Amino acid sequence: MDTIPINQSIGAKPRIPGIPLDADNVLLVIASVFFGVGLFYGLSNAGYGFRASLTPGVLLFLMTCLWVFWLRQGKPASYDVDFIQTKFLGKKGWEPDFHAIEQFESHLKP
């Protein structure tokens, strides 16, 4: 029997060696840390107290981690967008909005 070699990297998400996250998710977490530190220093220099300066950066980091680990890591490519569209629009994001289509078509007919 002949064997067919299969390329396992087709459709795989890029990874950074030694880090158990997808590469784009790592960048999001790192960016949230940098923006959080920037918020902390900006608010500290503006005269806000330690807790008032630290809170926005920590909330940004926690929300980013929640988004990454709940809606992105290990999920299909557009799972997060589809999930949010489904929750806010009440329908799946890829489903057509038949009511809007019918209204649009009613304006086209004389």
CSV table of N, CA and C in Angstrom, one decimal:
chain,number,residue,atom,x,y,z
A,1,MET,N,0.8,-1.2,0.0
A,1,MET,CA,0.0,0.0,0.0
A,1,MET,C,0.9,1.2,0.0
A,2,ASP,N,0.5,2.2,-0.8
A,2,ASP,CA,1.2,3.5,-0.8
A,2,ASP,C,0.6,4.4,0.3
A,3,THR,N,1.5,5.2,0.8
A,3,THR,CA,1.1,6.1,1.8
A,3,THR,C,1.1,7.5,1.2
A,4,ILE,N,0.2,8.3,1.7
A,4,ILE,CA,0.2,9.7,1.2
A,4,ILE,C,0.7,10.6,2.3
A,5,PRO,N,1.8,11.3,2.1
A,5,PRO,CA,2.2,12.3,3.1
A,5,PRO,C,1.2,13.4,3.3
A,6,ILE,N,0.9,13.7,4.5
A,6,ILE,CA,0.0,14.8,4.8
A,6,ILE,C,0.8,15.9,5.5
A,7,ASN,N,0.6,17.1,5.1
A,7,ASN,CA,1.2,18.3,5.7
A,7,ASN,C,0.3,18.7,6.9
A,8,GLN,N,0.8,18.5,8.1
A,8,GLN,CA,0.0,18.8,9.3
A,8,GLN,C,-0.1,20.3,9.5
A,9,SER,N,0.7,21.1,8.8
A,9,SER,CA,0.6,22.5,9.1
A,9,SER,C,-0.4,23.3,8.3
A,10,ILE,N,-1.1,22.6,7.4
A,10,ILE,CA,-2.2,23.2,6.7
A,10,ILE,C,-3.3,23.6,7.6
A,11,GLY,N,-3.7,24.8,7.6
A,11,GLY,CA,-4.8,25.3,8.5
A,11,GLY,C,-4.4,25.5,9.9
A,12,ALA,N,-3.2,25.2,10.3
A,12,ALA,CA,-2.7,25.4,11.7
A,12,ALA,C,-2.4,26.8,11.9
A,13,LYS,N,-2.7,27.2,13.2
A,13,LYS,CA,-2.3,28.6,13.6
A,13,LYS,C,-0.9,28.7,14.0
A,14,PRO,N,-0.2,29.8,13.6
A,14,PRO,CA,1.2,29.9,14.0
A,14,PRO,C,1.4,30.0,15.5
A,15,ARG,N,2.5,29.4,16.0
A,15,ARG,CA,2.8,29.3,17.4
A,15,ARG,C,4.2,29.8,17.6
A,16,ILE,N,4.4,30.4,18.8
A,16,ILE,CA,5.8,30.8,19.2
A,16,ILE,C,6.3,29.6,20.1
A,17,PRO,N,7.5,29.1,19.8
A,17,PRO,CA,8.0,28.0,20.5
A,17,PRO,C,8.1,28.3,22.0
A,18,GLY,N,7.7,27.4,22.8
A,18,GLY,CA,7.7,27.5,24.3
A,18,GLY,C,6.6,28.2,24.9
A,19,ILE,N,5.7,28.8,24.1
A,19,ILE,CA,4.5,29.5,24.6
A,19,ILE,C,3.3,28.7,24.2
A,20,PRO,N,2.4,28.3,25.1
A,20,PRO,CA,1.2,27.5,24.7
A,20,PRO,C,0.0,28.2,24.1
A,21,LEU,N,0.3,29.4,23.6
A,21,LEU,CA,-0.8,30.2,23.0
A,21,LEU,C,-0.5,30.4,21.5
A,22,ASP,N,-1.6,30.7,20.7
A,22,ASP,CA,-1.4,31.0,19.3
A,22,ASP,C,-0.7,32.4,19.3
A,23,ALA,N,0.1,32.6,18.2
A,23,ALA,CA,0.9,33.8,18.1
A,23,ALA,C,0.1,35.1,18.2
A,24,ASP,N,-1.0,35.1,17.5
A,24,ASP,CA,-1.8,36.3,17.5
A,24,ASP,C,-2.4,36.6,18.9
A,25,ASN,N,-2.7,35.6,19.7
A,25,ASN,CA,-3.2,35.7,21.0
A,25,ASN,C,-2.1,36.2,22.0
A,26,VAL,N,-0.9,35.8,21.8
A,26,VAL,CA,0.3,36.2,22.6
A,26,VAL,C,0.5,37.7,22.3
A,27,LEU,N,0.4,38.2,21.1
A,27,LEU,CA,0.5,39.6,20.8
A,27,LEU,C,-0.6,40.4,21.4
A,28,LEU,N,-1.8,39.9,21.5
A,28,LEU,CA,-2.9,40.7,22.1
A,28,LEU,C,-2.6,40.8,23.6
A,29,VAL,N,-2.2,39.8,24.3
A,29,VAL,CA,-1.9,39.8,25.7
A,29,VAL,C,-0.7,40.8,26.0
A,30,ILE,N,0.3,40.7,25.2
A,30,ILE,CA,1.5,41.5,25.4
A,30,ILE,C,1.1,43.0,25.2
A,31,ALA,N,0.3,43.2,24.1
A,31,ALA,CA,-0.1,44.6,23.8
A,31,ALA,C,-1.0,45.2,25.0
A,32,SER,N,-1.8,44.3,25.6
A,32,SER,CA,-2.6,44.8,26.7
A,32,SER,C,-1.7,45.1,27.9
A,33,VAL,N,-0.7,44.4,28.1
A,33,VAL,CA,0.3,44.7,29.2
A,33,VAL,C,0.9,46.0,29.0
A,34,PHE,N,1.4,46.3,27.7
A,34,PHE,CA,2.1,47.6,27.4
A,34,PHE,C,1.1,48.7,27.6
A,35,PHE,N,-0.1,48.6,27.0
A,35,PHE,CA,-1.1,49.6,27.2
A,35,PHE,C,-1.5,49.9,28.6
A,36,GLY,N,-1.6,48.8,29.4
A,36,GLY,CA,-1.9,48.9,30.8
A,36,GLY,C,-0.8,49.7,31.6
A,37,VAL,N,0.4,49.3,31.3
A,37,VAL,CA,1.5,50.0,31.9
A,37,VAL,C,1.5,51.5,31.5
A,38,GLY,N,1.3,51.8,30.2
A,38,GLY,CA,1.2,53.1,29.8
A,38,GLY,C,0.1,53.9,30.4
A,39,LEU,N,-1.1,53.3,30.6
A,39,LEU,CA,-2.2,53.9,31.3
A,39,LEU,C,-1.8,54.2,32.8
A,40,PHE,N,-1.1,53.3,33.4
A,40,PHE,CA,-0.7,53.5,34.8
A,40,PHE,C,0.3,54.7,34.9
A,41,TYR,N,1.3,54.7,34.1
A,41,TYR,CA,2.2,55.8,34.1
A,41,TYR,C,1.6,57.2,33.8
A,42,GLY,N,0.7,57.1,32.8
A,42,GLY,CA,0.0,58.4,32.4
A,42,GLY,C,-0.9,58.9,33.5
A,43,LEU,N,-1.6,58.0,34.1
A,43,LEU,CA,-2.5,58.5,35.2
A,43,LEU,C,-1.7,58.9,36.4
A,44,SER,N,-0.6,58.2,36.7
A,44,SER,CA,0.2,58.5,37.8
A,44,SER,C,0.8,59.9,37.7
A,45,ASN,N,1.3,60.2,36.4
A,45,ASN,CA,1.9,61.5,36.2
A,45,ASN,C,0.9,62.6,36.2
A,46,ALA,N,-0.4,62.2,35.9
A,46,ALA,CA,-1.4,63.2,36.0
A,46,ALA,C,-1.9,63.5,37.4
A,47,GLY,N,-1.4,62.8,38.4
A,47,GLY,CA,-1.7,63.1,39.8
A,47,GLY,C,-2.7,62.2,40.4
A,48,TYR,N,-3.1,61.2,39.7
A,48,TYR,CA,-4.1,60.2,40.3
A,48,TYR,C,-3.3,59.3,41.3
A,49,GLY,N,-4.0,58.7,42.3
A,49,GLY,CA,-3.4,57.9,43.3
A,49,GLY,C,-3.0,56.5,42.7
A,50,PHE,N,-2.3,55.7,43.5
A,50,PHE,CA,-1.8,54.4,43.0
A,50,PHE,C,-3.0,53.5,42.5
A,51,ARG,N,-4.0,53.4,43.3
A,51,ARG,CA,-5.1,52.5,42.9
A,51,ARG,C,-5.9,53.0,41.7
A,52,ALA,N,-6.1,54.3,41.7
A,52,ALA,CA,-6.8,54.9,40.6
A,52,ALA,C,-6.0,54.8,39.3
A,53,SER,N,-4.7,54.8,39.4
A,53,SER,CA,-3.9,54.6,38.2
A,53,SER,C,-3.7,53.2,37.8
A,54,LEU,N,-3.7,52.3,38.7
A,54,LEU,CA,-3.5,50.9,38.4
A,54,LEU,C,-4.8,50.2,37.9
A,55,THR,N,-6.0,50.6,38.4
A,55,THR,CA,-7.2,49.9,38.0
A,55,THR,C,-7.5,49.8,36.5
A,56,PRO,N,-7.4,50.9,35.7
A,56,PRO,CA,-7.7,50.8,34.3
A,56,PRO,C,-6.8,49.8,33.6
A,57,GLY,N,-5.5,49.8,33.9
A,57,GLY,CA,-4.6,48.9,33.3
A,57,GLY,C,-4.9,47.4,33.6
A,58,VAL,N,-5.2,47.2,34.9
A,58,VAL,CA,-5.5,45.8,35.3
A,58,VAL,C,-6.8,45.4,34.7
A,59,LEU,N,-7.8,46.2,34.6
A,59,LEU,CA,-9.1,45.9,33.9
A,59,LEU,C,-8.9,45.6,32.4
A,60,LEU,N,-8.0,46.4,31.8
A,60,LEU,CA,-7.7,46.1,30.4
A,60,LEU,C,-7.1,44.8,30.2
A,61,PHE,N,-6.1,44.5,31.1
A,61,PHE,CA,-5.4,43.2,31.0
A,61,PHE,C,-6.4,42.0,31.2
A,62,LEU,N,-7.2,42.1,32.3
A,62,LEU,CA,-8.1,41.1,32.6
A,62,LEU,C,-9.2,40.8,31.5
A,63,MET,N,-9.7,41.9,30.9
A,63,MET,CA,-10.7,41.8,29.8
A,63,MET,C,-10.0,41.2,28.6
A,64,THR,N,-8.8,41.5,28.3
A,64,THR,CA,-8.1,40.9,27.2
A,64,THR,C,-7.8,39.4,27.4
A,65,CYS,N,-7.4,39.1,28.6
A,65,CYS,CA,-7.2,37.7,28.9
A,65,CYS,C,-8.5,36.9,28.9
A,66,LEU,N,-9.6,37.5,29.3
A,66,LEU,CA,-10.9,36.8,29.3
A,66,LEU,C,-11.3,36.6,27.8
A,67,TRP,N,-11.1,37.6,27.0
A,67,TRP,CA,-11.5,37.5,25.6
A,67,TRP,C,-10.6,36.4,24.9
A,68,VAL,N,-9.3,36.5,25.1
A,68,VAL,CA,-8.4,35.5,24.5
A,68,VAL,C,-8.7,34.1,24.9
A,69,PHE,N,-8.8,33.8,26.2
A,69,PHE,CA,-8.9,32.5,26.7
A,69,PHE,C,-10.3,31.9,26.5
A,70,TRP,N,-11.3,32.8,26.5
A,70,TRP,CA,-12.7,32.3,26.4
A,70,TRP,C,-13.2,32.3,24.9
A,71,LEU,N,-12.8,33.2,24.1
A,71,LEU,CA,-13.3,33.3,22.8
A,71,LEU,C,-12.3,33.1,21.6
A,72,ARG,N,-11.0,33.0,21.9
A,72,ARG,CA,-10.1,32.9,20.8
A,72,ARG,C,-9.2,31.7,20.8
A,73,GLN,N,-8.6,31.4,22.0
A,73,GLN,CA,-7.6,30.3,22.0
A,73,GLN,C,-8.3,28.9,21.8
A,74,GLY,N,-7.8,28.2,20.8
A,74,GLY,CA,-8.3,26.9,20.5
A,74,GLY,C,-9.7,26.9,19.8
A,75,LYS,N,-10.2,28.0,19.4
A,75,LYS,CA,-11.4,28.1,18.7
A,75,LYS,C,-11.2,28.4,17.2
A,76,PRO,N,-12.2,28.2,16.3
A,76,PRO,CA,-12.1,28.5,14.9
A,76,PRO,C,-11.8,30.0,14.7
A,77,ALA,N,-11.4,30.3,13.5
A,77,ALA,CA,-10.9,31.7,13.2
A,77,ALA,C,-11.8,32.8,13.6
A,78,SER,N,-13.1,32.8,13.3
A,78,SER,CA,-13.9,33.9,13.6
A,78,SER,C,-15.0,33.6,14.7
A,79,TYR,N,-14.6,32.7,15.6
A,79,TYR,CA,-15.5,32.3,16.6
A,79,TYR,C,-15.9,33.5,17.5
A,80,ASP,N,-15.0,34.3,17.9
A,80,ASP,CA,-15.3,35.5,18.8
A,80,ASP,C,-16.2,36.4,18.1
A,81,VAL,N,-16.0,36.8,16.8
A,81,VAL,CA,-16.9,37.7,16.1
A,81,VAL,C,-18.3,37.1,16.0
A,82,ASP,N,-18.4,35.8,15.6
A,82,ASP,CA,-19.7,35.1,15.5
A,82,ASP,C,-20.4,35.1,16.8
A,83,PHE,N,-19.7,34.8,17.9
A,83,PHE,CA,-20.3,34.7,19.2
A,83,PHE,C,-20.9,36.1,19.6
A,84,ILE,N,-20.2,37.1,19.4
A,84,ILE,CA,-20.6,38.5,19.8
A,84,ILE,C,-21.8,38.9,18.9
A,85,GLN,N,-21.7,38.6,17.6
A,85,GLN,CA,-22.9,38.9,16.7
A,85,GLN,C,-24.1,38.2,17.1
A,86,THR,N,-24.0,36.9,17.5
A,86,THR,CA,-25.1,36.1,17.9
A,86,THR,C,-25.7,36.7,19.2
A,87,LYS,N,-24.9,37.1,20.1
A,87,LYS,CA,-25.4,37.6,21.4
A,87,LYS,C,-26.1,39.0,21.2
A,88,PHE,N,-25.5,39.9,20.4
A,88,PHE,CA,-26.1,41.2,20.3
A,88,PHE,C,-27.2,41.3,19.2
A,89,LEU,N,-27.1,40.6,18.1
A,89,LEU,CA,-28.1,40.7,17.1
A,89,LEU,C,-29.2,39.7,17.2
A,90,GLY,N,-29.0,38.6,18.1
A,90,GLY,CA,-30.0,37.6,18.3
A,90,GLY,C,-30.0,36.6,17.2
A,91,LYS,N,-29.1,36.6,16.3
A,91,LYS,CA,-29.0,35.6,15.2
A,91,LYS,C,-27.5,35.4,14.9
A,92,LYS,N,-27.3,34.3,14.3
A,92,LYS,CA,-25.9,34.0,13.9
A,92,LYS,C,-25.4,35.0,12.9
A,93,GLY,N,-24.2,35.4,13.0
A,93,GLY,CA,-23.7,36.5,12.2
A,93,GLY,C,-23.6,36.1,10.7
A,94,TRP,N,-23.6,34.8,10.3
A,94,TRP,CA,-23.5,34.5,8.9
A,94,TRP,C,-24.9,34.3,8.3
A,95,GLU,N,-25.9,34.3,9.1
A,95,GLU,CA,-27.3,34.1,8.6
A,95,GLU,C,-27.8,35.4,8.0
A,96,PRO,N,-28.5,35.4,6.9
A,96,PRO,CA,-29.0,36.6,6.3
A,96,PRO,C,-30.2,37.2,7.2
A,97,ASP,N,-30.3,38.5,7.1
A,97,ASP,CA,-31.4,39.1,7.8
A,97,ASP,C,-32.5,39.3,6.8
A,98,PHE,N,-33.4,38.3,6.9
A,98,PHE,CA,-34.5,38.2,5.9
A,98,PHE,C,-35.4,39.4,6.0
A,99,HIS,N,-35.7,39.9,7.1
A,99,HIS,CA,-36.6,41.1,7.3
A,99,HIS,C,-36.0,42.3,6.6
A,100,ALA,N,-34.7,42.6,6.8
A,100,ALA,CA,-34.1,43.7,6.1
A,100,ALA,C,-34.0,43.5,4.6
A,101,ILE,N,-33.8,42.3,4.2
A,101,ILE,CA,-33.8,42.0,2.7
A,101,ILE,C,-35.2,42.3,2.1
A,102,GLU,N,-36.3,41.8,2.8
A,102,GLU,CA,-37.6,42.0,2.3
A,102,GLU,C,-37.9,43.5,2.3
A,103,GLN,N,-37.5,44.3,3.3
A,103,GLN,CA,-37.8,45.7,3.3
A,103,GLN,C,-37.0,46.4,2.1
A,104,PHE,N,-35.8,46.0,1.9
A,104,PHE,CA,-35.0,46.6,0.8
A,104,PHE,C,-35.7,46.2,-0.6
A,105,GLU,N,-36.1,45.0,-0.7
A,105,GLU,CA,-36.7,44.6,-2.0
A,105,GLU,C,-38.0,45.2,-2.2
A,106,SER,N,-38.8,45.5,-1.2
A,106,SER,CA,-40.1,46.2,-1.3
A,106,SER,C,-39.9,47.6,-1.9
A,107,HIS,N,-38.7,48.3,-1.6
A,107,HIS,CA,-38.5,49.6,-2.1
A,107,HIS,C,-38.0,49.5,-3.6
A,108,LEU,N,-37.6,48.4,-4.1
A,108,LEU,CA,-37.2,48.3,-5.5
A,108,LEU,C,-38.3,48.1,-6.4
A,109,LYS,N,-39.4,47.4,-5.9
A,109,LYS,CA,-40.5,47.2,-6.8
A,109,LYS,C,-41.4,48.4,-7.0
A,110,PRO,N,-41.8,48.7,-8.3
A,110,PRO,CA,-42.6,49.9,-8.5
A,110,PRO,C,-44.0,49.7,-8.0
